[in-house]
Tab-separated table of C-alpha atoms and ligand atoms in Angstrom:
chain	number	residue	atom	x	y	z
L	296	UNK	CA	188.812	-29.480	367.627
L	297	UNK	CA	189.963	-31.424	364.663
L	298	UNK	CA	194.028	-33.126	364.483
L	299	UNK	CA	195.588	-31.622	362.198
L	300	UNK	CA	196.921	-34.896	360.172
L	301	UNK	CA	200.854	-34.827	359.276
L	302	UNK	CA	202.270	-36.043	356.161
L	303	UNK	CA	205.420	-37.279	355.437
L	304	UNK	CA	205.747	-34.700	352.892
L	305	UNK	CA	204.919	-31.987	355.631
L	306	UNK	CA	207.622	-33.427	357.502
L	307	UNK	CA	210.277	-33.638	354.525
L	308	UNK	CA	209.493	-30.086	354.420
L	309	UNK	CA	209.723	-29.246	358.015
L	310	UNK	CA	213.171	-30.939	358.031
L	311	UNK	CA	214.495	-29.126	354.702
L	312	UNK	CA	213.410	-25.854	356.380
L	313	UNK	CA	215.528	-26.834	359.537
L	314	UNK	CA	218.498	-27.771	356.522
L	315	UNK	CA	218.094	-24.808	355.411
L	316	UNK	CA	218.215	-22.469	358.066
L	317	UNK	CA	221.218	-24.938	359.501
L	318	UNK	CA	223.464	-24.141	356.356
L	319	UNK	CA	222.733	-20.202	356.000
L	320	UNK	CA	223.252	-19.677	359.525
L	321	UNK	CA	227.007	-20.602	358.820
L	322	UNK	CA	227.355	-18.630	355.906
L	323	UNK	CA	228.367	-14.751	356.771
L	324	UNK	CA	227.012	-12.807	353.765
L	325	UNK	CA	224.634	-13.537	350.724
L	326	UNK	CA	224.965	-11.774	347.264
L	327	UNK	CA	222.344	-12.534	344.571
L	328	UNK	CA	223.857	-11.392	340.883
L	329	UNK	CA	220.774	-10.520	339.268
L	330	UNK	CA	219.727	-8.343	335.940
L	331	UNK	CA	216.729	-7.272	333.514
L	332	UNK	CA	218.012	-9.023	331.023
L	333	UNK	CA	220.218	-11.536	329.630
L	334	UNK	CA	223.657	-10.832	327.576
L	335	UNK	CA	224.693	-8.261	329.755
L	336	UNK	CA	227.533	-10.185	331.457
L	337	UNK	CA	225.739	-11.228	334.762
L	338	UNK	CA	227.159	-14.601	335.024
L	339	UNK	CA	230.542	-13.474	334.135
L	340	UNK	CA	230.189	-10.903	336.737
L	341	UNK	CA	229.091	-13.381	339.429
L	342	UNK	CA	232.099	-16.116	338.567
L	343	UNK	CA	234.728	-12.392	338.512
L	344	UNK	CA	232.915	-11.550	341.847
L	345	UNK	CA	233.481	-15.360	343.568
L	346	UNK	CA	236.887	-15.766	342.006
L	347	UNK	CA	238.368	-12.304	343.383
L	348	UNK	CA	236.528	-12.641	346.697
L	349	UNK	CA	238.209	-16.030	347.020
L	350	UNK	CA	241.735	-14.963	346.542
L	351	UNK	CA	241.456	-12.633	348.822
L	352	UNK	CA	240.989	-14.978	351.060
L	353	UNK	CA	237.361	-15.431	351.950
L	354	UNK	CA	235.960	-18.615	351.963
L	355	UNK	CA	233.696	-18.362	348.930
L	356	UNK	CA	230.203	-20.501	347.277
L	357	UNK	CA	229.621	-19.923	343.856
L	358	UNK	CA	225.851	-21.288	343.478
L	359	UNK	CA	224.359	-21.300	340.209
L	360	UNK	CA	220.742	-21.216	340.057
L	361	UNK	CA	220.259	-19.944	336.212
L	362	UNK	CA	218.657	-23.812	335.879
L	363	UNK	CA	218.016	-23.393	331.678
L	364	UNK	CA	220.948	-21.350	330.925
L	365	UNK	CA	223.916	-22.423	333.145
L	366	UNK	CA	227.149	-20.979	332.041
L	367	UNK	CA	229.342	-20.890	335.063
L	368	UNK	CA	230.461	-24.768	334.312
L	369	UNK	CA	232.164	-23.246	331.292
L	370	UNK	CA	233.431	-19.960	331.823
L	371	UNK	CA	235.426	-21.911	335.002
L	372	UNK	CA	235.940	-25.323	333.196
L	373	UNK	CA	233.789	-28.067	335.602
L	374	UNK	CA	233.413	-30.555	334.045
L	375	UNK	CA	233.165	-32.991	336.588
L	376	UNK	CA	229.413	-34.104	338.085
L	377	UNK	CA	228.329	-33.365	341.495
L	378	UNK	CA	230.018	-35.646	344.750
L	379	UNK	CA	226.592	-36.781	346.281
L	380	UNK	CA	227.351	-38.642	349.227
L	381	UNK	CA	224.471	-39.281	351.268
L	382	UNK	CA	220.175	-39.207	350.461
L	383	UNK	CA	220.613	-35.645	351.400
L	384	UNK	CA	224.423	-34.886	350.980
L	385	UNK	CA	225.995	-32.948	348.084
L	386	UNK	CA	229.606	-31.598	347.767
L	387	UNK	CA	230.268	-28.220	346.097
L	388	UNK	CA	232.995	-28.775	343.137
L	389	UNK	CA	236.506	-27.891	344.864
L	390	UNK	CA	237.186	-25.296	342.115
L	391	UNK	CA	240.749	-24.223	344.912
L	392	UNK	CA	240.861	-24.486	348.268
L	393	UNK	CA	238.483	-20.783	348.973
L	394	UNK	CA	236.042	-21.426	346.236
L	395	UNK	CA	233.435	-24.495	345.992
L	396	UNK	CA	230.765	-24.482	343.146
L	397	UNK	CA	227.574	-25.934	342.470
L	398	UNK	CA	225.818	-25.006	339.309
L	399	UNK	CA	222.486	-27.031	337.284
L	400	UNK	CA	225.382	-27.345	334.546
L	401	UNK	CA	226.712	-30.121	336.571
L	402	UNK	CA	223.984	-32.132	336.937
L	403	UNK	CA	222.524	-32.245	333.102
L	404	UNK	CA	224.053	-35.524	331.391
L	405	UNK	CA	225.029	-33.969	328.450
L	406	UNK	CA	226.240	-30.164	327.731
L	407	UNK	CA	222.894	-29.556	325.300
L	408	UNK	CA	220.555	-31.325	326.806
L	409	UNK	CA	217.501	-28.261	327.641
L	410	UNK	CA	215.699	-28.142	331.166
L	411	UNK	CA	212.297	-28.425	330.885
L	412	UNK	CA	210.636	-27.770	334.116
L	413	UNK	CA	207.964	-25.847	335.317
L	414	UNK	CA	207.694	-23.511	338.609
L	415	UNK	CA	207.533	-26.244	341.176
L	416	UNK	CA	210.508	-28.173	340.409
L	417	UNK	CA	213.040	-25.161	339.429
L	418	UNK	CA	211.777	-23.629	343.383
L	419	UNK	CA	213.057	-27.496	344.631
L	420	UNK	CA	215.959	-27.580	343.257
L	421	UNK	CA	217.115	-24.051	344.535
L	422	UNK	CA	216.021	-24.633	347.810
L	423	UNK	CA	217.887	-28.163	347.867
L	424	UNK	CA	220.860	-26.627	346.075
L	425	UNK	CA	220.771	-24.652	350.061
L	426	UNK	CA	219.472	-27.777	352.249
L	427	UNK	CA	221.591	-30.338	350.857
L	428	UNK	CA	224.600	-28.687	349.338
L	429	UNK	CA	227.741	-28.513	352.381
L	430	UNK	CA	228.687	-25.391	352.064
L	431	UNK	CA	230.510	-25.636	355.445
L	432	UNK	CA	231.504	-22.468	356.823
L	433	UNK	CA	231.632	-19.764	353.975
L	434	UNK	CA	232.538	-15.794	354.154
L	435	UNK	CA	230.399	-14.999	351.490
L	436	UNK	CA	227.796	-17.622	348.798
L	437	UNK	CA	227.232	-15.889	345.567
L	438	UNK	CA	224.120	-16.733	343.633
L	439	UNK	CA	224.143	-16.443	340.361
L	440	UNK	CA	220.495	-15.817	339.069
L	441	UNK	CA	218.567	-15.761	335.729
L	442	UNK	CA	217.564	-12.450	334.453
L	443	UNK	CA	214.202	-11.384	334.887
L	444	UNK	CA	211.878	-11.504	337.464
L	445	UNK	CA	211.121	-15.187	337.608
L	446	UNK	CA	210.785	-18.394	340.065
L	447	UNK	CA	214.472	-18.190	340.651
L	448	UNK	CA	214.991	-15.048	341.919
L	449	UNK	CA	211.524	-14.999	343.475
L	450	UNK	CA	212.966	-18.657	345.523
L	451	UNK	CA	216.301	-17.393	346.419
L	452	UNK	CA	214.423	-14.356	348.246
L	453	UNK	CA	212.350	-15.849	349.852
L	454	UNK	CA	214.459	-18.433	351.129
L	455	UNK	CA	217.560	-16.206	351.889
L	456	UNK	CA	215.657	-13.511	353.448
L	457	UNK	CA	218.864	-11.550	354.211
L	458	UNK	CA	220.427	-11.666	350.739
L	459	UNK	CA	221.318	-8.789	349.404
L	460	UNK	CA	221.241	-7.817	345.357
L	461	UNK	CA	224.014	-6.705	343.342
L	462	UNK	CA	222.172	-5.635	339.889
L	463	UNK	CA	223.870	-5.799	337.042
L	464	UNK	CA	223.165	-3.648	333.409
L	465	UNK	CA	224.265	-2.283	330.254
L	466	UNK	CA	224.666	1.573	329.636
L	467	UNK	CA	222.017	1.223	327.116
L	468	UNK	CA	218.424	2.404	327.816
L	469	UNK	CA	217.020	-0.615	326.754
L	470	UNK	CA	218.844	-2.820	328.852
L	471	UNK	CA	217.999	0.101	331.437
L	472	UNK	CA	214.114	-0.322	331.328
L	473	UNK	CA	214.687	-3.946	332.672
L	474	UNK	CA	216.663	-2.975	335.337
L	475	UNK	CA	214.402	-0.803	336.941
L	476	UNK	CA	212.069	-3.772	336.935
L	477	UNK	CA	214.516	-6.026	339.126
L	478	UNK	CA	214.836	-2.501	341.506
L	479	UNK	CA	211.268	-2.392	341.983
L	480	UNK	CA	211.063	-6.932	342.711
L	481	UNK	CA	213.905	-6.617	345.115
L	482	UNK	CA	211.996	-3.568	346.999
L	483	UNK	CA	208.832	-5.391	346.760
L	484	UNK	CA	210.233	-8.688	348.077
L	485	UNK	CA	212.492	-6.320	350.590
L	486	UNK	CA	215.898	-7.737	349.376
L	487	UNK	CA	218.627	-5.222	350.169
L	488	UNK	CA	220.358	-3.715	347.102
L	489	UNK	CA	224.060	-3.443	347.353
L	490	UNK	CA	224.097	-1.860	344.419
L	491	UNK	CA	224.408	-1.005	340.097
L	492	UNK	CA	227.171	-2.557	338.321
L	493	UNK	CA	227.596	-1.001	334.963
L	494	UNK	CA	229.332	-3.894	332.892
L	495	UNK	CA	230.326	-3.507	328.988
L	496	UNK	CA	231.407	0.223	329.969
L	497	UNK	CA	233.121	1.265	326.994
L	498	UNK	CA	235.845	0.096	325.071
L	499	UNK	CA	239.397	1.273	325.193
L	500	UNK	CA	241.187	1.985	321.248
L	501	UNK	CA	243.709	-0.831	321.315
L	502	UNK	CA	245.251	1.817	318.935
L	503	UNK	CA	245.021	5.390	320.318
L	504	UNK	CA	243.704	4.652	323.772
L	505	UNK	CA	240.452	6.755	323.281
L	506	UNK	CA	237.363	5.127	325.148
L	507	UNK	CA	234.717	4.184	322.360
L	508	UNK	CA	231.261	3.791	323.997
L	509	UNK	CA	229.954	1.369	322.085
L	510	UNK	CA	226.706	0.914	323.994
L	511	UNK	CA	226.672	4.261	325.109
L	512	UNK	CA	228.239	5.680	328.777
L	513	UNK	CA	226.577	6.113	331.662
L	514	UNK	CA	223.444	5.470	331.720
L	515	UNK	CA	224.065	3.047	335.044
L	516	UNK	CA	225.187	5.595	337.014
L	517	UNK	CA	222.650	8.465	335.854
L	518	UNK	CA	219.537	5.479	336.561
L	519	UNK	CA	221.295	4.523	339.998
L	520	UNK	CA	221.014	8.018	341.099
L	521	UNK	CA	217.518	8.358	340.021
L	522	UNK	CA	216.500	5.126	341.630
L	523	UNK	CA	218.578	5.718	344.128
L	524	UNK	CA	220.298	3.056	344.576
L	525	UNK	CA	224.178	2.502	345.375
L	526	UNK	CA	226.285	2.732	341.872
L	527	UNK	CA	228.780	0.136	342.616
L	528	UNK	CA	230.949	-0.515	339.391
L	529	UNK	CA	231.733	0.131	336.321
L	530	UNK	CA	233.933	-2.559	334.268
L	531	UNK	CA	235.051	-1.899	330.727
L	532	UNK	CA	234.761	-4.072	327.723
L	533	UNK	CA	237.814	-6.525	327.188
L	534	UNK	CA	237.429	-8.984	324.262
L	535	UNK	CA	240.196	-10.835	326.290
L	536	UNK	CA	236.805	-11.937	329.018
L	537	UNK	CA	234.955	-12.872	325.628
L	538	UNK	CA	238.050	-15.152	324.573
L	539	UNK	CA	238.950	-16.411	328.167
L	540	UNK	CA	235.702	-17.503	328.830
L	541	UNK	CA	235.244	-19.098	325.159
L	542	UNK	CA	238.405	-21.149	326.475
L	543	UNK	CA	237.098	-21.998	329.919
L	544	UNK	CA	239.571	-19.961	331.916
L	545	UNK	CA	238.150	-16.993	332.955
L	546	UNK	CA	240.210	-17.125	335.794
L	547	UNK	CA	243.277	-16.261	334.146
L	548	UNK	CA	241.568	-12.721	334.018
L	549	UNK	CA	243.135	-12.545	337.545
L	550	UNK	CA	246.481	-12.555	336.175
L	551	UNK	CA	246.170	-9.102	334.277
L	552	UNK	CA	246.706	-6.783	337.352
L	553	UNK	CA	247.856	-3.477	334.956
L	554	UNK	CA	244.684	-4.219	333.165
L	555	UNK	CA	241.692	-1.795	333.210
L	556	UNK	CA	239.213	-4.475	333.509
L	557	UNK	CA	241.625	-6.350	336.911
L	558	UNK	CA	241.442	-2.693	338.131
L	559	UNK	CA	237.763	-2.102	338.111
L	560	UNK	CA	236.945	-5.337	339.291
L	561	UNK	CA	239.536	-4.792	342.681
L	562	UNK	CA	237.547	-1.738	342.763
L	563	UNK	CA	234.116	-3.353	342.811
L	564	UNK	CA	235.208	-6.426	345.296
L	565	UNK	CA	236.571	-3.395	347.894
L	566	UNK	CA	232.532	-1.883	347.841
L	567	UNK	CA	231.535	-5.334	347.905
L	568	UNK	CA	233.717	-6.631	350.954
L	569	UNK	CA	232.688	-3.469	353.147
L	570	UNK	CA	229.233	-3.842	352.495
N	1305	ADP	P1	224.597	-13.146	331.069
N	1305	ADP	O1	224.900	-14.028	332.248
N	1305	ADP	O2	224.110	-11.784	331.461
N	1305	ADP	O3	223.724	-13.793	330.052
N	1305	ADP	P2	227.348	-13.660	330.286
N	1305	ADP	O4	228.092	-13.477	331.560
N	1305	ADP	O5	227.072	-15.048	329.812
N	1305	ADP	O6	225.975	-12.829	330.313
N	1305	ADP	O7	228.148	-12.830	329.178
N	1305	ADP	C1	227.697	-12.716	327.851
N	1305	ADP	C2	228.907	-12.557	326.934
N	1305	ADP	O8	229.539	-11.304	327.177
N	1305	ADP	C3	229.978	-13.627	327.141
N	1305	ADP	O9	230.538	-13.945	325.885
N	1305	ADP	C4	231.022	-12.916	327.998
N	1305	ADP	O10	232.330	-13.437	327.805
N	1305	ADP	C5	230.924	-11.502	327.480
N	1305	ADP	N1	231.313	-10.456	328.458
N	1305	ADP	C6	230.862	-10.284	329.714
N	1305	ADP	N2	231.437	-9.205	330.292
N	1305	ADP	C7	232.297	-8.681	329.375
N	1305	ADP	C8	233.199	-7.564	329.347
N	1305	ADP	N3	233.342	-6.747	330.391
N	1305	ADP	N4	233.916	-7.361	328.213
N	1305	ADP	C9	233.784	-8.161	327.137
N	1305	ADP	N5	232.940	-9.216	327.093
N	1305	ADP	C10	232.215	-9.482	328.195
């Protein structure tokens, strides 16, 4: 019978696997924010998702993995760099004392500079964004994911095999076709669906208080039932989320607990929190 020969690149892996299981073993519950397509407000979902979770009192990760498009840096105003401490030792950003974040955004040297990577290194980066990051002990570590159907999402399911997806759309039907599409990749790859968040859900008259529904009403909740899958949420349009995260301080969302938008969020974190 022949040796099998071992490399040391079998046994970086072997010991990133053992990282890996190490640091999600401490970490209670996985969310992936996913959706068909981009524009729909997925990241600013994700960030309203950590943020509210956190002062709540969870201990929350915010982790980034939309590698060519990473807006969480700015919607929450990082600015600094990552803290790597060791070959194999990265901090999370201490946005407050519940929430640490770690987000591509923070590693590019300048804000415009484009990733160009291929497969390969965009599935080593996620999975060392898990091996290497300290998450520490964490109630809940929110991925933020590109849309589509890509490496990213592909990585994070296979490597957090009990993640579960919260999906999030439009009430148009062509924002609707894609969604059905990341349904059908997380029941392929057997992720667990938490459930439909309808975002951009009409618009309230500043003036008469009438609900305008500018990209039509709905259409989450009517697809969720046909899919059937959990309809989780359904958040309103507020140009004040377009203007607070222009400023880098979406946080401040938080502070607006009469608001429509605060309200539907509390709403969404309560489904969220009891699983
Ligand atoms: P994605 O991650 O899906 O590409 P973003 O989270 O970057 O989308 O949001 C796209 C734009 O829509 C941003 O300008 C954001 O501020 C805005 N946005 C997101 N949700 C809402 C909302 N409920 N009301 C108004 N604007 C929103």
């Amino acid at each position: 019978m022949q040796n099998k020969i071992t490399t040391p690149a079998d046994l970086e892996r072997t010991q990133q696997e053992l990282s890996i299981k190490r640091n999600l073993k401490k970490i209670k519950r996985k969310i992936v924010v996913m959706s068909g397509k981009g524009g729909v407000g997925k990241s600013t979902v994700a960030s309203m998702i950590a943020l509210m979770l956190s002062i709540r009192g969870n201990k929350v990760g915010l982790m980034d993995v939309d590698l060519h498009g990473p807006s969480i840096p700015n919607m929450l105003k990082i600015s600094s760099g990552m803290n790597i401490k060791g070959q194999h030792e990265l901090s999370p950003f201490e946005y407050s004392a519940n929430l640490g974040v770690i987000s591509m955004g923070m590693i590019l040297q300048k804000q415009d500079e484009a990733v160009i990577w291929r497969g390969p290194l965009k599935i080593s980066a996620i999975r060392q964004f898990i091996s290497d990051v300290t998450w520490g002990e964490l109630d809940f570590l929110i991925v933020d994911s590109p849309p589509g159907t890509g490496d990213e999402p592909l990585t994070v399911a296979q490597t957090i095999t009990d993640a579960e997806a919260v999906i999030v759309t439009t009430p148009q039907e062509i924002s609707l076709a894609d969604v059905r599409k990341s349904i059908n990749f997380c029941r392929q790859v057997k992720m667990n669906i938490l459930g439909i968040v309808e975002n951009m859900s009409g618009l309230k008259c500043p003036h008469c208080g009438e609900k305008i529904a500018v990209f039509s009403e709905g259409g989450g909740k009517k697809m969720a039932g046909a899919m059937d899958v959990p309809f989780i949420g359904e958040i309103p349009i507020d140009p004040e989320v377009v203007k607070l995260a222009d400023e880098k301080q979406l946080e401040h969302i938080l502070e607006k607990k009469e608001s429509d938008i605060y309200r539907a969020y509390a709403t969404l974190i309560e489904k969220i929190e009891k699983g």
